[in-house]
PDB file of C-alpha atoms and ligand atoms in Angstrom:
ATOM      1  CA  UNK A   1       0.000   0.000   0.000  1.00 96.00           C
ATOM      2  CA  UNK A   2       1.096   3.616  -0.505  1.00 98.00           C
ATOM      3  CA  UNK A   3       0.854   5.493   2.769  1.00 98.00           C
ATOM      4  CA  UNK A   4       1.055   9.278   3.005  1.00 98.00           C
ATOM      5  CA  UNK A   5       1.922  10.629   6.445  1.00 98.00           C
ATOM      6  CA  UNK A   6       1.010  14.211   7.327  1.00 98.00           C
ATOM      7  CA  UNK A   7       3.660  15.216   9.858  1.00 98.00           C
ATOM      8  CA  UNK A   8       7.266  14.098  10.147  1.00 98.00           C
ATOM      9  CA  UNK A   9       7.613  13.962  13.920  1.00 98.00           C
ATOM     10  CA  UNK A  10       7.812  11.152  16.455  1.00 98.00           C
ATOM     11  CA  UNK A  11       4.512   9.364  15.719  1.00 98.00           C
ATOM     12  CA  UNK A  12       4.940   9.779  11.964  1.00 98.00           C
ATOM     13  CA  UNK A  13       8.368   8.123  12.052  1.00 98.00           C
ATOM     14  CA  UNK A  14       7.454   5.414  14.591  1.00 98.00           C
ATOM     15  CA  UNK A  15       4.442   4.177  12.585  1.00 98.00           C
ATOM     16  CA  UNK A  16       6.008   4.957   9.195  1.00 98.00           C
ATOM     17  CA  UNK A  17       9.139   2.898   9.922  1.00 98.00           C
ATOM     18  CA  UNK A  18       6.960  -0.052  10.967  1.00 98.00           C
ATOM     19  CA  UNK A  19       4.970   0.118   7.748  1.00 98.00           C
ATOM     20  CA  UNK A  20       8.119   0.420   5.617  1.00 98.00           C
ATOM     21  CA  UNK A  21       9.459  -2.680   7.381  1.00 98.00           C
ATOM     22  CA  UNK A  22       6.190  -4.450   6.473  1.00 98.00           C
ATOM     23  CA  UNK A  23       6.757  -3.607   2.782  1.00 98.00           C
ATOM     24  CA  UNK A  24       4.619  -0.494   2.324  1.00 98.00           C
ATOM     25  CA  UNK A  25       5.704   2.662   0.508  1.00 98.00           C
ATOM     26  CA  UNK A  26       5.651   5.690   2.818  1.00 98.00           C
ATOM     27  CA  UNK A  27       5.919   9.393   2.019  1.00 98.00           C
ATOM     28  CA  UNK A  28       6.226  11.927   4.871  1.00 98.00           C
ATOM     29  CA  UNK A  29       4.661  15.372   4.594  1.00 98.00           C
ATOM     30  CA  UNK A  30       6.305  17.986   6.759  1.00 96.00           C
ATOM     31  CA  UNK A  31       5.531  21.675   6.431  1.00 96.00           C
ATOM     32  CA  UNK A  32       4.960  22.600   2.788  1.00 95.00           C
ATOM     33  CA  UNK A  33       4.659  18.910   1.803  1.00 97.00           C
ATOM     34  CA  UNK A  34       1.204  18.073   3.214  1.00 97.00           C
ATOM     35  CA  UNK A  35      -0.557  17.983  -0.160  1.00 97.00           C
ATOM     36  CA  UNK A  36       2.184  15.877  -1.711  1.00 98.00           C
ATOM     37  CA  UNK A  37       1.940  13.249   1.059  1.00 98.00           C
ATOM     38  CA  UNK A  38      -1.873  13.142   0.958  1.00 98.00           C
ATOM     39  CA  UNK A  39      -1.944  12.774  -2.842  1.00 97.00           C
ATOM     40  CA  UNK A  40       0.678   9.998  -2.667  1.00 98.00           C
ATOM     41  CA  UNK A  41      -1.211   7.821  -0.198  1.00 97.00           C
ATOM     42  CA  UNK A  42      -3.906   5.234  -0.804  1.00 97.00           C
ATOM     43  CA  UNK A  43      -4.253   5.788   2.936  1.00 98.00           C
ATOM     44  CA  UNK A  44      -3.081   8.848   4.868  1.00 98.00           C
ATOM     45  CA  UNK A  45      -2.018   9.095   8.511  1.00 98.00           C
ATOM     46  CA  UNK A  46      -2.611  12.420  10.242  1.00 98.00           C
ATOM     47  CA  UNK A  47       0.197  12.879  12.788  1.00 98.00           C
ATOM     48  CA  UNK A  48       0.372  16.572  13.656  1.00 97.00           C
ATOM     49  CA  UNK A  49      -0.518  18.558  16.785  1.00 95.00           C
ATOM     50  CA  UNK A  50      -4.234  19.232  17.149  1.00 94.00           C
ATOM     51  CA  UNK A  51      -3.514  22.963  17.199  1.00 93.00           C
ATOM     52  CA  UNK A  52      -2.412  22.757  13.546  1.00 96.00           C
ATOM     53  CA  UNK A  53      -5.334  20.676  12.215  1.00 96.00           C
ATOM     54  CA  UNK A  54      -7.357  23.500  10.704  1.00 96.00           C
ATOM     55  CA  UNK A  55      -4.387  24.847   8.739  1.00 97.00           C
ATOM     56  CA  UNK A  56      -3.052  21.422   7.736  1.00 98.00           C
ATOM     57  CA  UNK A  57      -6.366  20.018   6.507  1.00 98.00           C
ATOM     58  CA  UNK A  58      -7.102  23.177   4.512  1.00 97.00           C
ATOM     59  CA  UNK A  59      -4.004  22.376   2.414  1.00 97.00           C
ATOM     60  CA  UNK A  60      -5.380  19.234   0.797  1.00 96.00           C
ATOM     61  CA  UNK A  61      -8.366  17.051  -0.123  1.00 95.00           C
ATOM     62  CA  UNK A  62      -8.824  13.310   0.248  1.00 96.00           C
ATOM     63  CA  UNK A  63     -11.239  12.336  -2.508  1.00 94.00           C
ATOM     64  CA  UNK A  64     -12.883   9.435  -0.650  1.00 97.00           C
ATOM     65  CA  UNK A  65      -9.600   8.035   0.719  1.00 98.00           C
ATOM     66  CA  UNK A  66      -9.005   6.681   4.216  1.00 98.00           C
ATOM     67  CA  UNK A  67      -7.572   9.132   6.747  1.00 98.00           C
ATOM     68  CA  UNK A  68      -6.202   7.657   9.983  1.00 98.00           C
ATOM     69  CA  UNK A  69      -6.405  10.124  12.875  1.00 98.00           C
ATOM     70  CA  UNK A  70      -3.952   9.349  15.697  1.00 98.00           C
ATOM     71  CA  UNK A  71      -4.102  12.813  17.282  1.00 96.00           C
ATOM     72  CA  UNK A  72      -4.841  13.633  20.905  1.00 93.00           C
ATOM     73  CA  UNK A  73      -5.967  17.010  22.210  1.00 90.00           C
ATOM     74  CA  UNK A  74      -4.100  17.051  25.498  1.00 83.00           C
ATOM     75  CA  UNK A  75      -4.112  20.286  27.463  1.00 77.00           C
ATOM     76  CA  UNK A  76      -2.617  20.871  30.911  1.00 70.00           C
ATOM     77  CA  UNK A  77      -5.121  21.992  33.547  1.00 66.00           C
ATOM     78  CA  UNK A  78      -3.763  22.758  37.018  1.00 64.00           C
ATOM     79  CA  UNK A  79      -1.094  20.121  36.654  1.00 69.00           C
ATOM     80  CA  UNK A  80      -3.397  17.448  35.227  1.00 71.00           C
ATOM     81  CA  UNK A  81      -3.904  16.571  31.591  1.00 69.00           C
ATOM     82  CA  UNK A  82      -7.447  17.086  30.294  1.00 70.00           C
ATOM     83  CA  UNK A  83      -9.034  16.941  26.859  1.00 74.00           C
ATOM     84  CA  UNK A  84      -8.770  20.288  25.095  1.00 72.00           C
ATOM     85  CA  UNK A  85     -11.945  19.653  23.113  1.00 73.00           C
ATOM     86  CA  UNK A  86     -14.845  17.182  22.870  1.00 73.00           C
ATOM     87  CA  UNK A  87     -13.753  15.017  19.945  1.00 86.00           C
ATOM     88  CA  UNK A  88     -10.916  15.618  17.550  1.00 94.00           C
ATOM     89  CA  UNK A  89     -11.873  12.855  15.104  1.00 95.00           C
ATOM     90  CA  UNK A  90     -15.254  14.396  14.331  1.00 94.00           C
ATOM     91  CA  UNK A  91     -13.596  17.771  13.789  1.00 95.00           C
ATOM     92  CA  UNK A  92     -11.102  16.103  11.449  1.00 97.00           C
ATOM     93  CA  UNK A  93     -14.017  14.581   9.502  1.00 97.00           C
ATOM     94  CA  UNK A  94     -15.649  18.029   9.179  1.00 96.00           C
ATOM     95  CA  UNK A  95     -12.367  19.675   8.133  1.00 96.00           C
ATOM     96  CA  UNK A  96     -11.636  16.916   5.586  1.00 97.00           C
ATOM     97  CA  UNK A  97     -15.076  16.234   4.070  1.00 95.00           C
ATOM     98  CA  UNK A  98     -13.665  13.953   1.332  1.00 95.00           C
ATOM     99  CA  UNK A  99     -11.920  11.669   3.830  1.00 98.00           C
ATOM    100  CA  UNK A 100     -13.134   8.446   5.401  1.00 98.00           C
ATOM    101  CA  UNK A 101     -11.742   8.977   8.890  1.00 98.00           C
ATOM    102  CA  UNK A 102     -10.651   6.176  11.221  1.00 98.00           C
ATOM    103  CA  UNK A 103      -9.456   6.945  14.752  1.00 98.00           C
ATOM    104  CA  UNK A 104      -6.549   4.661  15.633  1.00 98.00           C
ATOM    105  CA  UNK A 105      -3.103   4.552  17.254  1.00 98.00           C
ATOM    106  CA  UNK A 106      -3.850   7.371  19.736  1.00 97.00           C
ATOM    107  CA  UNK A 107      -3.472   5.235  22.892  1.00 97.00           C
ATOM    108  CA  UNK A 108       0.153   4.094  22.804  1.00 97.00           C
ATOM    109  CA  UNK A 109       3.235   6.288  22.968  1.00 96.00           C
ATOM    110  CA  UNK A 110       5.391   6.490  19.853  1.00 98.00           C
ATOM    111  CA  UNK A 111       8.082   4.543  21.749  1.00 98.00           C
ATOM    112  CA  UNK A 112       5.800   1.495  21.758  1.00 98.00           C
ATOM    113  CA  UNK A 113       5.744   1.528  17.953  1.00 98.00           C
ATOM    114  CA  UNK A 114       9.498   2.180  17.814  1.00 98.00           C
ATOM    115  CA  UNK A 115      10.040  -1.041  19.776  1.00 97.00           C
ATOM    116  CA  UNK A 116       9.425  -4.584  18.481  1.00 95.00           C
ATOM    117  CA  UNK A 117       7.545  -5.726  21.573  1.00 97.00           C
ATOM    118  CA  UNK A 118       3.881  -6.467  20.907  1.00 98.00           C
ATOM    119  CA  UNK A 119       3.079  -9.102  23.555  1.00 97.00           C
ATOM    120  CA  UNK A 120       2.662  -8.061  27.155  1.00 96.00           C
ATOM    121  CA  UNK A 121       1.882 -10.609  29.878  1.00 92.00           C
ATOM    122  CA  UNK A 122       1.052 -13.145  27.166  1.00 94.00           C
ATOM    123  CA  UNK A 123      -1.443 -10.877  25.380  1.00 95.00           C
ATOM    124  CA  UNK A 124      -0.998  -9.237  22.010  1.00 98.00           C
ATOM    125  CA  UNK A 125      -1.339  -5.469  21.948  1.00 98.00           C
ATOM    126  CA  UNK A 126      -4.807  -4.434  20.727  1.00 98.00           C
ATOM    127  CA  UNK A 127      -5.438  -1.272  18.694  1.00 98.00           C
ATOM    128  CA  UNK A 128      -9.064  -0.080  18.939  1.00 98.00           C
ATOM    129  CA  UNK A 129     -10.480   1.480  15.762  1.00 98.00           C
ATOM    130  CA  UNK A 130     -13.435   3.867  15.503  1.00 97.00           C
ATOM    131  CA  UNK A 131     -14.768   4.638  12.043  1.00 97.00           C
ATOM    132  CA  UNK A 132     -17.896   4.536   9.895  1.00 97.00           C
ATOM    133  CA  UNK A 133     -16.628   3.195   6.579  1.00 98.00           C
ATOM    134  CA  UNK A 134     -16.278  -0.632   6.360  1.00 98.00           C
ATOM    135  CA  UNK A 135     -13.645  -0.553   3.586  1.00 98.00           C
ATOM    136  CA  UNK A 136     -11.505   1.960   5.479  1.00 98.00           C
ATOM    137  CA  UNK A 137     -11.737  -0.153   8.610  1.00 98.00           C
ATOM    138  CA  UNK A 138     -10.499  -3.185   6.644  1.00 98.00           C
ATOM    139  CA  UNK A 139      -7.545  -1.116   5.331  1.00 98.00           C
ATOM    140  CA  UNK A 140      -6.583   0.105   8.800  1.00 98.00           C
ATOM    141  CA  UNK A 141      -6.997  -3.382  10.281  1.00 98.00           C
ATOM    142  CA  UNK A 142      -4.411  -4.583   7.755  1.00 98.00           C
ATOM    143  CA  UNK A 143      -2.037  -1.784   8.761  1.00 98.00           C
ATOM    144  CA  UNK A 144      -2.459  -2.700  12.441  1.00 98.00           C
ATOM    145  CA  UNK A 145      -1.663  -6.365  11.701  1.00 98.00           C
ATOM    146  CA  UNK A 146       1.363  -5.272   9.665  1.00 98.00           C
ATOM    147  CA  UNK A 147       2.699  -3.724  12.889  1.00 98.00           C
ATOM    148  CA  UNK A 148       2.112  -7.128  14.581  1.00 98.00           C
ATOM    149  CA  UNK A 149      -0.690  -5.780  16.747  1.00 98.00           C
ATOM    150  CA  UNK A 150      -4.338  -6.886  16.803  1.00 98.00           C
ATOM    151  CA  UNK A 151      -7.101  -4.549  15.592  1.00 98.00           C
ATOM    152  CA  UNK A 152     -10.429  -4.284  17.418  1.00 98.00           C
ATOM    153  CA  UNK A 153     -13.460  -2.487  16.007  1.00 98.00           C
ATOM    154  CA  UNK A 154     -14.721  -0.162  18.702  1.00 96.00           C
ATOM    155  CA  UNK A 155     -17.721   1.490  17.043  1.00 95.00           C
ATOM    156  CA  UNK A 156     -18.403   4.366  14.696  1.00 96.00           C
ATOM    157  CA  UNK A 157     -16.538   7.634  14.521  1.00 95.00           C
ATOM    158  CA  UNK A 158     -18.883   9.132  17.138  1.00 93.00           C
ATOM    159  CA  UNK A 159     -17.217   6.779  19.648  1.00 94.00           C
ATOM    160  CA  UNK A 160     -13.760   8.209  18.910  1.00 95.00           C
ATOM    161  CA  UNK A 161     -14.393  10.729  21.682  1.00 93.00           C
ATOM    162  CA  UNK A 162     -14.225   7.899  24.236  1.00 94.00           C
ATOM    163  CA  UNK A 163     -10.956   6.663  22.741  1.00 96.00           C
ATOM    164  CA  UNK A 164      -9.588  10.187  23.041  1.00 95.00           C
ATOM    165  CA  UNK A 165     -10.869  10.485  26.625  1.00 94.00           C
ATOM    166  CA  UNK A 166      -9.403   7.065  27.441  1.00 96.00           C
ATOM    167  CA  UNK A 167      -6.026   8.228  26.230  1.00 95.00           C
ATOM    168  CA  UNK A 168      -5.912  11.301  28.435  1.00 92.00           C
ATOM    169  CA  UNK A 169      -7.234   9.336  31.428  1.00 93.00           C
ATOM    170  CA  UNK A 170      -4.741   6.499  31.054  1.00 95.00           C
ATOM    171  CA  UNK A 171      -1.811   8.885  30.616  1.00 93.00           C
ATOM    172  CA  UNK A 172      -2.947  10.595  33.840  1.00 91.00           C
ATOM    173  CA  UNK A 173      -2.854   7.222  35.656  1.00 94.00           C
ATOM    174  CA  UNK A 174       0.609   6.419  34.288  1.00 94.00           C
ATOM    175  CA  UNK A 175       1.894   9.802  35.474  1.00 91.00           C
ATOM    176  CA  UNK A 176       0.758   8.975  39.029  1.00 93.00           C
ATOM    177  CA  UNK A 177       2.606   5.645  38.815  1.00 96.00           C
ATOM    178  CA  UNK A 178      -0.557   3.507  38.478  1.00 97.00           C
ATOM    179  CA  UNK A 179      -0.460   0.703  35.931  1.00 96.00           C
ATOM    180  CA  UNK A 180      -3.534   1.378  33.791  1.00 95.00           C
ATOM    181  CA  UNK A 181      -3.661  -2.332  32.859  1.00 94.00           C
ATOM    182  CA  UNK A 182      -4.423  -3.156  36.474  1.00 94.00           C
ATOM    183  CA  UNK A 183      -7.603  -1.096  36.788  1.00 95.00           C
ATOM    184  CA  UNK A 184      -9.704  -3.541  34.747  1.00 94.00           C
ATOM    185  CA  UNK A 185     -10.253  -7.288  35.208  1.00 93.00           C
ATOM    186  CA  UNK A 186      -9.563  -9.564  32.226  1.00 91.00           C
ATOM    187  CA  UNK A 187     -12.566 -10.277  29.987  1.00 90.00           C
ATOM    188  CA  UNK A 188     -13.144 -13.681  31.631  1.00 90.00           C
ATOM    189  CA  UNK A 189     -13.752 -11.949  34.956  1.00 93.00           C
ATOM    190  CA  UNK A 190     -15.488  -8.843  33.657  1.00 91.00           C
ATOM    191  CA  UNK A 191     -19.083 -10.125  33.976  1.00 90.00           C
ATOM    192  CA  UNK A 192     -19.640  -8.846  30.446  1.00 85.00           C
ATOM    193  CA  UNK A 193     -21.052 -10.917  27.592  1.00 81.00           C
ATOM    194  CA  UNK A 194     -19.171 -10.264  24.323  1.00 76.00           C
ATOM    195  CA  UNK A 195     -21.666  -9.853  21.471  1.00 74.00           C
ATOM    196  CA  UNK A 196     -19.181 -11.107  18.900  1.00 62.00           C
ATOM    197  CA  UNK A 197     -19.733  -8.015  16.799  1.00 53.00           C
TER     198      UNK A 197
HETATM  199  N1  NAP B 201       4.173  10.989  20.564  1.00 56.83           N
HETATM  200  C1  NAP B 201       3.304  10.112  21.042  1.00 56.83           C
HETATM  201  O1  NAP B 201       3.668   9.254  21.857  1.00 56.83           O
HETATM  202  C2  NAP B 201       1.872  10.141  20.588  1.00 56.83           C
HETATM  203  C3  NAP B 201       1.041   9.036  20.873  1.00 56.83           C
HETATM  204  C4  NAP B 201      -0.270   9.039  20.418  1.00 56.83           C
HETATM  205  C5  NAP B 201      -0.763  10.117  19.713  1.00 56.83           C
HETATM  206  N2  NAP B 201       0.052  11.188  19.462  1.00 56.83           N
HETATM  207  C6  NAP B 201      -0.495  12.328  18.697  1.00 56.83           C
HETATM  208  O2  NAP B 201       0.139  12.322  17.420  1.00 56.83           O
HETATM  209  C7  NAP B 201       0.242  13.664  16.935  1.00 56.83           C
HETATM  210  C8  NAP B 201       1.703  13.935  16.570  1.00 56.83           C
HETATM  211  O3  NAP B 201       2.466  13.772  17.754  1.00 56.83           O
HETATM  212  P1  NAP B 201       4.081  13.679  17.687  1.00 56.83           P
HETATM  213  O4  NAP B 201       4.496  13.243  19.034  1.00 56.83           O
HETATM  214  O5  NAP B 201       4.494  12.924  16.492  1.00 56.83           O
HETATM  215  O6  NAP B 201       4.460  15.227  17.517  1.00 56.83           O
HETATM  216  P2  NAP B 201       5.854  15.837  16.988  1.00 56.83           P
HETATM  217  O7  NAP B 201       6.967  14.887  17.177  1.00 56.83           O
HETATM  218  O8  NAP B 201       5.930  17.198  17.615  1.00 56.83           O
HETATM  219  O9  NAP B 201       5.611  16.012  15.420  1.00 56.83           O
HETATM  220  C9  NAP B 201       4.599  16.853  14.914  1.00 56.83           C
HETATM  221  C10 NAP B 201       4.806  16.999  13.424  1.00 56.83           C
HETATM  222  O10 NAP B 201       3.784  17.850  12.911  1.00 56.83           O
HETATM  223  C11 NAP B 201       4.406  18.872  12.131  1.00 56.83           C
HETATM  224  N3  NAP B 201       3.592  20.079  12.077  1.00 56.83           N
HETATM  225  C12 NAP B 201       3.240  20.904  13.089  1.00 56.83           C
HETATM  226  N4  NAP B 201       2.495  21.915  12.628  1.00 56.83           N
HETATM  227  C13 NAP B 201       2.391  21.726  11.276  1.00 56.83           C
HETATM  228  C14 NAP B 201       1.774  22.443  10.228  1.00 56.83           C
HETATM  229  N5  NAP B 201       1.074  23.566  10.462  1.00 56.83           N
HETATM  230  N6  NAP B 201       1.888  21.951   8.959  1.00 56.83           N
HETATM  231  C15 NAP B 201       2.573  20.819   8.706  1.00 56.83           C
HETATM  232  N7  NAP B 201       3.197  20.096   9.669  1.00 56.83           N
HETATM  233  C16 NAP B 201       3.091  20.553  10.929  1.00 56.83           C
HETATM  234  C17 NAP B 201       5.714  19.119  12.834  1.00 56.83           C
HETATM  235  O11 NAP B 201       6.584  19.852  12.004  1.00 56.83           O
HETATM  236  P3  NAP B 201       7.732  20.806  12.671  1.00 56.83           P
HETATM  237  O12 NAP B 201       8.758  19.848  13.231  1.00 56.83           O
HETATM  238  O13 NAP B 201       8.205  21.593  11.506  1.00 56.83           O
HETATM  239  O14 NAP B 201       7.066  21.610  13.736  1.00 56.83           O
HETATM  240  C18 NAP B 201       6.145  17.675  13.077  1.00 56.83           C
HETATM  241  O15 NAP B 201       6.649  17.069  11.902  1.00 56.83           O
HETATM  242  C19 NAP B 201      -0.276  14.591  18.042  1.00 56.83           C
HETATM  243  O16 NAP B 201      -1.618  14.940  17.778  1.00 56.83           O
HETATM  244  C20 NAP B 201      -0.208  13.706  19.287  1.00 56.83           C
HETATM  245  O17 NAP B 201      -1.188  14.049  20.260  1.00 56.83           O
HETATM  246  C21 NAP B 201       1.355  11.231  19.878  1.00 56.83           C
END
């Protein structure tokens, strides 16, 4: 697949290097190169600060292509991190009306993708995906598997806000020294019935 990456920072390189290693063609779009990267990609990853989204997305169009949104709107508030806005992914979809947006890769730090480790305590790392377009979800699932992680569909794009909130909440726990993995029981002990969907 040809993957355009908007941004050339830490997340762009961490995910981009993994996809190159899996055999994909990657083009990075730093400042002045956003349009070039978006036109190159069958799929585009948006990996810029939320504060630059309006400017960046005004530079290009997506013509029905998949746009992966890994951004997080973190803002410091009296020493804690909070969400700077309700849902970035839905704003991305409004700012890029020709794109089929999938929220993904916003939970793990870039360092996780820079490393080769994908199994923790015997469980493969799961990447939740929120998006409305079935074909785009299939594309992003493939890109998750190419990074040796396991995709999980987590609802439509309207649910991306919970993924974004989860990210800021989990980072807050990590900063207090609490292992976020320990706050939830495993599925077998969760008293929840998976619907298989
Ligand atoms: N790092 C993580 O662990 C992590 C994890 C999950 C999600 N995220 C999210 O991923 C996104 C990128 O994070 P990052 O850590 O990769 O940031 P980063 O290392 O600071 O890189 C940001 C990139 O965006 C570019 N950029 C900024 N403003 C731009 C503009 N107006 N036009 C074009 N390019 C612009 C920067 O270019 P310059 O260098 O020229 O400024 C840089 O290449 C953020 O939304 C972040 O919340 C990060």
